[in-house]
Amino acid sequence: TTAAALEAFTINFTITNLPYNSDLEKPDSARFKSAQHVMNTLLDRLLKDSTIGPDFHGCETVSFRYELPGSQRAETRVDAVCTYRKEPSAAPLDRVGLYHQVSNKTGGITQLGPYSLDKDSLYVNG
């Protein structure tokens, strides 16, 4: 038998109450590291409590980007790469199902921990 492999998927969303700051672009800045730690913890908690939970390995926030929505207020786009253990015989990641679980666990894509989310911003890519 072939051993399970780690497979990655991306999760992206926009936070409306984390004002963008150029330090968020710099992975070596204290602001980036602090925001990354909080985001990784929140995503890990959320996904450990999903259907991929038993196989979930972790999320790494890889970037924060400036996003200027219609409101003309700077918002912060979060890009994270998450991994899970996939058995060779397992079906591909159900990204639609995972999207709906994340939506349900964030109050319809409105709240993640202390952060308010843009309800139309969630994207899960398998």
Tab-separated table of C-alpha atoms in Angstrom:
chain	number	residue	atom	x	y	z
A	1	THR	CA	0.000	0.000	0.000
A	2	THR	CA	1.047	3.564	-0.634
A	3	ALA	CA	1.418	5.846	2.365
A	4	ALA	CA	-0.775	8.882	2.846
A	5	ALA	CA	0.640	12.086	1.437
A	6	LEU	CA	0.228	15.649	2.605
A	7	GLU	CA	-1.910	17.612	0.184
A	8	ALA	CA	-2.326	21.363	0.202
A	9	PHE	CA	-5.253	23.657	-0.436
A	10	THR	CA	-5.573	27.404	-0.190
A	11	ILE	CA	-8.063	29.429	1.774
A	12	ASN	CA	-8.495	33.144	1.145
A	13	PHE	CA	-10.756	35.753	2.702
A	14	THR	CA	-10.903	39.461	3.475
A	15	ILE	CA	-10.882	40.923	6.989
A	16	THR	CA	-12.785	44.190	7.244
A	17	ASN	CA	-11.589	45.263	10.715
A	18	LEU	CA	-7.840	44.688	10.323
A	19	PRO	CA	-6.589	47.910	8.748
A	20	TYR	CA	-3.941	47.187	6.179
A	21	ASN	CA	-0.462	48.377	7.032
A	22	SER	CA	2.663	48.002	4.872
A	23	ASP	CA	4.305	46.017	7.706
A	24	LEU	CA	1.815	43.262	6.907
A	25	GLU	CA	3.682	42.776	3.615
A	26	LYS	CA	6.974	42.017	5.358
A	27	PRO	CA	7.222	38.436	6.667
A	28	ASP	CA	10.035	39.469	9.019
A	29	SER	CA	8.081	42.313	10.656
A	30	ALA	CA	6.617	41.961	14.153
A	31	ARG	CA	3.165	42.960	12.843
A	32	PHE	CA	3.218	40.239	10.157
A	33	LYS	CA	4.436	37.584	12.600
A	34	SER	CA	1.830	38.531	15.196
A	35	ALA	CA	-1.048	38.585	12.681
A	36	GLN	CA	0.209	35.345	11.118
A	37	HIS	CA	0.313	33.569	14.486
A	38	VAL	CA	-3.240	34.663	15.365
A	39	MET	CA	-4.565	33.757	11.901
A	40	ASN	CA	-2.874	30.319	11.878
A	41	THR	CA	-4.324	29.564	15.332
A	42	LEU	CA	-7.856	30.636	14.321
A	43	LEU	CA	-7.754	28.665	11.056
A	44	ASP	CA	-6.313	25.584	12.763
A	45	ARG	CA	-9.092	25.616	15.383
A	46	LEU	CA	-11.747	26.069	12.715
A	47	LEU	CA	-10.505	23.289	10.419
A	48	LYS	CA	-9.727	20.772	13.191
A	49	ASP	CA	-13.457	20.940	13.887
A	50	SER	CA	-14.420	20.148	10.259
A	51	THR	CA	-14.875	16.896	8.331
A	52	ILE	CA	-11.153	16.928	7.424
A	53	GLY	CA	-10.323	17.390	11.122
A	54	PRO	CA	-8.834	13.939	11.780
A	55	ASP	CA	-6.541	14.332	8.744
A	56	PHE	CA	-5.951	18.073	9.076
A	57	HIS	CA	-2.277	18.986	9.444
A	58	GLY	CA	-2.265	22.795	9.738
A	59	CYS	CA	-2.502	26.174	8.044
A	60	GLU	CA	0.232	28.678	7.317
A	61	THR	CA	-0.781	32.236	6.518
A	62	VAL	CA	1.507	33.190	3.645
A	63	SER	CA	0.458	36.747	2.879
A	64	PHE	CA	-1.652	39.714	3.813
A	65	ARG	CA	-2.631	41.959	0.924
A	66	TYR	CA	-4.177	45.385	0.596
A	67	GLU	CA	-7.722	45.306	-0.661
A	68	LEU	CA	-9.745	48.409	-1.403
A	69	PRO	CA	-13.413	47.436	-1.649
A	70	GLY	CA	-16.304	49.611	-2.752
A	71	SER	CA	-16.433	51.219	0.701
A	72	GLN	CA	-13.076	52.944	0.034
A	73	ARG	CA	-11.768	51.645	3.346
A	74	ALA	CA	-8.574	49.623	3.250
A	75	GLU	CA	-9.206	46.000	4.142
A	76	THR	CA	-6.795	43.107	4.447
A	77	ARG	CA	-6.870	40.034	2.218
A	78	VAL	CA	-5.549	36.873	3.884
A	79	ASP	CA	-3.948	34.055	1.893
A	80	ALA	CA	-3.260	30.782	3.704
A	81	VAL	CA	-2.025	27.372	2.612
A	82	CYS	CA	-3.437	24.473	4.596
A	83	THR	CA	-2.400	20.835	4.484
A	84	TYR	CA	-4.085	17.573	5.297
A	85	ARG	CA	-3.129	13.911	5.125
A	86	LYS	CA	-4.748	12.214	2.137
A	87	GLU	CA	-4.861	8.462	1.795
A	88	PRO	CA	-4.246	7.311	-1.800
A	89	SER	CA	-7.707	5.698	-1.913
A	90	ALA	CA	-9.487	8.766	-0.488
A	91	ALA	CA	-11.679	10.986	-2.616
A	92	PRO	CA	-10.323	14.413	-3.588
A	93	LEU	CA	-10.858	17.274	-1.156
A	94	ASP	CA	-14.515	18.310	-1.079
A	95	ARG	CA	-13.808	22.010	-1.381
A	96	VAL	CA	-17.491	22.922	-1.772
A	97	GLY	CA	-18.352	21.013	1.410
A	98	LEU	CA	-15.382	22.561	3.211
A	99	TYR	CA	-16.448	26.032	2.015
A	100	HIS	CA	-19.914	25.462	3.519
A	101	GLN	CA	-18.440	24.211	6.809
A	102	VAL	CA	-16.156	27.261	7.065
A	103	SER	CA	-19.130	29.477	6.192
A	104	ASN	CA	-21.247	27.870	8.937
A	105	LYS	CA	-18.450	28.115	11.535
A	106	THR	CA	-17.879	31.809	10.774
A	107	GLY	CA	-21.511	32.881	11.021
A	108	GLY	CA	-22.052	33.011	7.273
A	109	ILE	CA	-18.496	34.267	6.620
A	110	THR	CA	-18.893	37.229	8.957
A	111	GLN	CA	-16.705	36.473	12.009
A	112	LEU	CA	-13.426	34.657	12.673
A	113	GLY	CA	-12.362	35.172	16.275
A	114	PRO	CA	-12.071	38.955	16.778
A	115	TYR	CA	-12.131	39.615	13.031
A	116	SER	CA	-15.042	40.693	10.877
A	117	LEU	CA	-15.047	39.115	7.438
A	118	ASP	CA	-16.322	40.265	4.068
A	119	LYS	CA	-19.151	37.756	3.575
A	120	ASP	CA	-18.437	37.521	-0.171
A	121	SER	CA	-14.673	36.995	0.140
A	122	LEU	CA	-14.182	33.325	1.106
A	123	TYR	CA	-12.424	31.110	-1.417
A	124	VAL	CA	-11.352	27.486	-0.887
A	125	ASN	CA	-9.181	25.956	-3.593
A	126	GLY	CA	-8.529	22.204	-3.567
